[in-house]
Coordinates of C-alpha atoms and ligand atoms in Angstrom, one line a residue:
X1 CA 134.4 -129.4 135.2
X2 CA 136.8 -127.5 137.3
X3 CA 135.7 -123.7 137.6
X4 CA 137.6 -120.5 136.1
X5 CA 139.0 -118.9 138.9
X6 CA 137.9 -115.0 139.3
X7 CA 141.4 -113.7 139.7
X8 CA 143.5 -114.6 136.4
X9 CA 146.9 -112.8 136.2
X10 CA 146.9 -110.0 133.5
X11 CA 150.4 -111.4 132.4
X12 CA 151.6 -114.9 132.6
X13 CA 154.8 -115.7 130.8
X14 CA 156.2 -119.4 130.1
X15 CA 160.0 -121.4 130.5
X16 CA 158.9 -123.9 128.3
X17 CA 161.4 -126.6 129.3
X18 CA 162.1 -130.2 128.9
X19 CA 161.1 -130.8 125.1
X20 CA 164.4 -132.6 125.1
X21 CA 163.8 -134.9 127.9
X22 CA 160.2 -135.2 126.5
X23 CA 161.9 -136.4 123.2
X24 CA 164.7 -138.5 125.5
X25 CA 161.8 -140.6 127.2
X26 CA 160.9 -141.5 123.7
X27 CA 163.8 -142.6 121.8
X28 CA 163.1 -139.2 119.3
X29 CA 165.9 -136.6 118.6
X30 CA 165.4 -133.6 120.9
X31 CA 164.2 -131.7 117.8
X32 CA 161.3 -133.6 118.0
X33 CA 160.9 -132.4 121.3
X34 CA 161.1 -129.2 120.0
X35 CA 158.4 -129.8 117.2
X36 CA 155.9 -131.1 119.8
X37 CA 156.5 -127.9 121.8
X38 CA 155.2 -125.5 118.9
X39 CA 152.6 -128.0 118.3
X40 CA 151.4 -127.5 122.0
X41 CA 151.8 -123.9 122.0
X42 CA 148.4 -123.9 119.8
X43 CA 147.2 -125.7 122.7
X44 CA 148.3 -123.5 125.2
X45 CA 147.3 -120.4 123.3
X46 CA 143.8 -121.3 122.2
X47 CA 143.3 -121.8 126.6
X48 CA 144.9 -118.6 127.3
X49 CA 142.1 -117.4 125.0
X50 CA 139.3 -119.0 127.1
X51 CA 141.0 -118.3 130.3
X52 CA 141.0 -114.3 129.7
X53 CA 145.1 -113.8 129.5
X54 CA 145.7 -110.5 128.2
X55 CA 149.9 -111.2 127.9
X56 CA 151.0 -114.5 127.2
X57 CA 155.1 -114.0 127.0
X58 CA 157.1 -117.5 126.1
X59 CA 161.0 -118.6 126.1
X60 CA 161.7 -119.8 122.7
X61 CA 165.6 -119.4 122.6
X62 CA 168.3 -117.6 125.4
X63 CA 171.3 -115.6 124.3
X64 CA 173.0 -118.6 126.2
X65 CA 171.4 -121.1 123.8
X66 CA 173.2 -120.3 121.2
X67 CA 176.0 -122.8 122.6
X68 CA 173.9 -126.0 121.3
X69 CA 175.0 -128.5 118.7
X70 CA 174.8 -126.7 115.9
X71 CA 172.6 -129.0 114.4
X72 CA 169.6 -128.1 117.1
X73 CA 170.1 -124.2 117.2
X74 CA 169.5 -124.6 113.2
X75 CA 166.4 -126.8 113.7
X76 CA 165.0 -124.5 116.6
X77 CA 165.6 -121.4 113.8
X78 CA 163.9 -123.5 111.1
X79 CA 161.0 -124.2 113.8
X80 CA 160.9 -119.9 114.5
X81 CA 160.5 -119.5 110.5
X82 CA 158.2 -122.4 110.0
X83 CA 155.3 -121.1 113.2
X84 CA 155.6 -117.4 111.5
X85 CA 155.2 -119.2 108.1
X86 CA 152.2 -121.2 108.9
X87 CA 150.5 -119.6 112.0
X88 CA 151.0 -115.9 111.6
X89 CA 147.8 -115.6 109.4
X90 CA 145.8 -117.6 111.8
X91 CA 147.4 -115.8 114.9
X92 CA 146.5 -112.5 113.0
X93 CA 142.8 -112.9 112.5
X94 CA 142.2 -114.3 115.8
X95 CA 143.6 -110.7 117.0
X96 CA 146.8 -111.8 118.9
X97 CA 149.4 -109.2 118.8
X98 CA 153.0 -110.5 118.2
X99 CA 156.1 -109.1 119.9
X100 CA 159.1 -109.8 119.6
X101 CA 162.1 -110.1 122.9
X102 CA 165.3 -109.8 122.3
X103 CA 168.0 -109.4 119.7
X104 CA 167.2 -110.4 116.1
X105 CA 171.2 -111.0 115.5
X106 CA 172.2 -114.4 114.3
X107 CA 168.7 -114.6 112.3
X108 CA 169.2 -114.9 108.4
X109 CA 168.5 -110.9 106.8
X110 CA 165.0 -112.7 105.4
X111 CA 164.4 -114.2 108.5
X112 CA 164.8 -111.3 110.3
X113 CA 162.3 -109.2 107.7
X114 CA 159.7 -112.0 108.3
X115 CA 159.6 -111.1 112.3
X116 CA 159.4 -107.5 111.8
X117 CA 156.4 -107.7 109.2
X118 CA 154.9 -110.6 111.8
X119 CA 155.0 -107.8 114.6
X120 CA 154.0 -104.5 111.4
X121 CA 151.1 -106.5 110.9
X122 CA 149.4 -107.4 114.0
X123 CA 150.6 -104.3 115.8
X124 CA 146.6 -103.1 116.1
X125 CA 145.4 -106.7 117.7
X126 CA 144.5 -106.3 120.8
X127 CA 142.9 -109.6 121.8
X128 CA 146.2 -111.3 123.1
X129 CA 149.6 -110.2 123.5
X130 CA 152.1 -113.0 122.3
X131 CA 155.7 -111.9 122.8
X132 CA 157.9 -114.1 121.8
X133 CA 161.5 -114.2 123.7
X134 CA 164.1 -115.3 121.2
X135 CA 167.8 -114.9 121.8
X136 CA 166.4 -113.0 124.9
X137 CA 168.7 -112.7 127.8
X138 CA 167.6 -110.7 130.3
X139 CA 171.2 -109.3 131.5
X140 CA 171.7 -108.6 127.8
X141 CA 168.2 -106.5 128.3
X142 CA 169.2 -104.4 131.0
X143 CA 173.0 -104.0 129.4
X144 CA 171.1 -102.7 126.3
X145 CA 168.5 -100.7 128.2
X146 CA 171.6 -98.4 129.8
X147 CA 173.4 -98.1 126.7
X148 CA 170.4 -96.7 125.4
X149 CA 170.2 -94.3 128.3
X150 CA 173.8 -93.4 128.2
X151 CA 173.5 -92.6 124.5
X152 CA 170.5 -90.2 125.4
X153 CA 172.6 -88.8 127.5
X154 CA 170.5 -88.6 130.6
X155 CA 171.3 -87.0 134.3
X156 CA 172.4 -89.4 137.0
X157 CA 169.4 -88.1 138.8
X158 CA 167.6 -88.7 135.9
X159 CA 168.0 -92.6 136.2
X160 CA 164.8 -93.9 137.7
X161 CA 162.8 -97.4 137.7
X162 CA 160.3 -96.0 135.6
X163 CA 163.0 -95.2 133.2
X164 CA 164.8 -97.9 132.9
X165 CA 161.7 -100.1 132.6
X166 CA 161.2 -97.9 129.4
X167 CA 163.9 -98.7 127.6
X168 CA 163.7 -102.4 128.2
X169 CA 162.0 -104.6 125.3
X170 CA 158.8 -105.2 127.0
X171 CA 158.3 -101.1 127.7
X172 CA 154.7 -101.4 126.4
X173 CA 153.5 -104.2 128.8
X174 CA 152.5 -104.4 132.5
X175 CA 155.4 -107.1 134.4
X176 CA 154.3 -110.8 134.5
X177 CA 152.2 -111.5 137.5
X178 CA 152.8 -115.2 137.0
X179 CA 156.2 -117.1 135.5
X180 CA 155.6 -120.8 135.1
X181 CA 158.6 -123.3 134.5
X182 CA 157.7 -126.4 132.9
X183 CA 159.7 -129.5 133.4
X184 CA 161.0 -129.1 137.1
X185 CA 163.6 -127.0 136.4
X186 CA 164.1 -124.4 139.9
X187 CA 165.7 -121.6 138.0
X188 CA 165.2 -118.2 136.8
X189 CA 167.7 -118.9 133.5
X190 CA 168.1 -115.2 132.8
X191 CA 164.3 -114.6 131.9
X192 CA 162.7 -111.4 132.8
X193 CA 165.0 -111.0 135.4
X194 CA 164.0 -107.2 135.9
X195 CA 160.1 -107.6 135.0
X196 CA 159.5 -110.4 137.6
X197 CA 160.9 -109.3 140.4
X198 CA 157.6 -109.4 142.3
X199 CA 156.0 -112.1 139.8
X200 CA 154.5 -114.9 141.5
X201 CA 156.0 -118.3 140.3
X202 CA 154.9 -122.0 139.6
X203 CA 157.2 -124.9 138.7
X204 CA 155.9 -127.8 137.4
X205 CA 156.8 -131.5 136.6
X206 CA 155.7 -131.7 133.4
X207 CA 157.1 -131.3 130.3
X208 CA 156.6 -128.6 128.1
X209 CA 154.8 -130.6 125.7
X210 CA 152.4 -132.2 128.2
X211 CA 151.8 -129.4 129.6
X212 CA 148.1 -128.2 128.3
X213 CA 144.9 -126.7 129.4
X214 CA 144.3 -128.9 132.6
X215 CA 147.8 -127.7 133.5
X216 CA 147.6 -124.2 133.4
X217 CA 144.0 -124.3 135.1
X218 CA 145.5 -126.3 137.8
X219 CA 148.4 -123.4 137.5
X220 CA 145.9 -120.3 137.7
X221 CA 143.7 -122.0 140.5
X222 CA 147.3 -122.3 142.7
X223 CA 147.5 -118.5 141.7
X224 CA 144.6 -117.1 142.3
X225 CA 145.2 -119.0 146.4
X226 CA 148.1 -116.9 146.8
X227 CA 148.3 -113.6 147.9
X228 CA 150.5 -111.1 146.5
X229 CA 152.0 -108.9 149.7
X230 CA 154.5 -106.6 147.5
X231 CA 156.7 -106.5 150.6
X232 CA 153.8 -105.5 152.6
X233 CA 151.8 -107.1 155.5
X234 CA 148.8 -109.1 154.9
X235 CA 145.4 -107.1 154.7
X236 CA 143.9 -107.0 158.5
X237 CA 141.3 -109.3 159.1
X238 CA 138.2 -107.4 159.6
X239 CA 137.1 -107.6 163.1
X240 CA 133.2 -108.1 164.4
Ligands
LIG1 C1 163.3 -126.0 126.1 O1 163.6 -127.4 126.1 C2 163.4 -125.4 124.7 C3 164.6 -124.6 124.5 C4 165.5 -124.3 125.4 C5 164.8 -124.1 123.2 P1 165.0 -128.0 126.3 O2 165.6 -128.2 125.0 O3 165.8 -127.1 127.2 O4 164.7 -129.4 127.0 P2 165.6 -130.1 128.1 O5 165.7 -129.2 129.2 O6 166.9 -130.5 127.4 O7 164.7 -131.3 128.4
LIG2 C1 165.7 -121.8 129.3 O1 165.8 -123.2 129.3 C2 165.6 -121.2 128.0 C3 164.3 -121.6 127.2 C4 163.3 -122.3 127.7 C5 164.3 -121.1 125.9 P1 167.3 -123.9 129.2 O2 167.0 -125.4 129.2 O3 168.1 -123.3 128.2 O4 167.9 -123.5 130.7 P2 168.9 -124.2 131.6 O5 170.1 -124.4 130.8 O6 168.3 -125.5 132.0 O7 169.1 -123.2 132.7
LIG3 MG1 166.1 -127.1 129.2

């Protein structure tokens, strides 16, 4: 069996792209792309697990998704309500803390309870973080992030990295040291545009659904080969 490599990011977050092509390939409607998708998230949470991932953050839904068919935006928000529905209890005793990314606007009033008492009630977990980006735009982020500021009424000298890093959504975490994007795709789409600045990244071929444990092994093994210079030179070989 392929070994664990020693050095596993603290924080890996996921595009998870190409359930419709997935569902394309097979004569399905792309919301059974979609469906496959959560159903592989199990899979892909349940290795994060074994691998030692302390932040797992995924793209569920951009502010720019929004200008679907109708018809699939529904289905993706019936697919939000059904995973908090049927895996929150599940998620909850196997101590993964939920978070939630982005703006909750455009989610039904109950739906929009149901998230906020999904993130109330595993706020202690501790075992994995699980934020969830949905309607997440990272722009929007940062917009939000200086209004916030603005309102506080901060000093122009008071305006700092550290600052603005606390009054994005993902304050609480450490940036991503790894972004994957499944399905080929050589773009950033608006995702963490602030938080990975220095992130390493991986694209892959596969589809989101195919992509499971043997994937993000092969995934962690390319990471742990590269070596992160921060905009510094490489460490000096030791000489003898
Ligand atoms: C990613 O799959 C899921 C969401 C954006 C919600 P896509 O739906 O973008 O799949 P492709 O890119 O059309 O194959
Ligand atoms: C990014 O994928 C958003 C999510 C995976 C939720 P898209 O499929 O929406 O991105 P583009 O349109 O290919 O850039
Ligand atoms: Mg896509």
């Amino acid at each position: 069996m392929t070994q664990i490599p020693e050095k596993i990011p603290q924080h890996v977050a996921i595009i998870m792209d190409g359930n419709g092509r997935w569902a394309r390939e097979r004569n399905l409607p792309r919301l059974a792309g979609h469906r496959q998708g959560v159903k592989n998230l199990r899979r892909v949470l349940e290795a994060c697990g074994e691998f030692g991932i302390k932040y797992l953050t995924i793209f569920a839904f951009s502010t720019e998704n929004w200008e679907r068919p109708k018809d699939e935006v529904r289905g993706l928000i019936n697919i939000l309500e059904g995973v908090i529905d049927t895996e929150l209890d599940v998620m909850n005793e196997r101590g993964v803390q939920l978070r939630h990314l982005g703006r909750l606007d455009g989610l039904s009033e109950g739906l929009q309870a149901k998230v906020r008492k999904a993130v109330e009630l595993t706020k202690n977990n501790n075992r994995l973080h699980l934020s969830i980006a949905w309607n997440y735009g990272g722009r929007d982020e940062i917009v939000q992030a200086v209004e916030k500021i603005a309102a506080a009424g901060f000093d122009a000298e008071a305006i700092t990295e550290e600052l603005i890093s606390r009054h994005l959504y993902t304050s609480e975490m450490p940036d991503p040291d790894l972004i994957i994007r499944t399905s080929g795709e050589q773009r950033v789409s608006n995702f963490l545009i602030w938080q990975g600045a220095y992130a390493e990244w991986i694209v892959t071929p596969k589809y989101w659904p195919d992509f499971g444990r043997e994937e993000l092994l092969e995934a962690l093994i390319e990471y742990a080969e590269r070596e992160r210079r921060f905009g510094r030179v490489s460490e000096p070989v030791s000489s003898h």
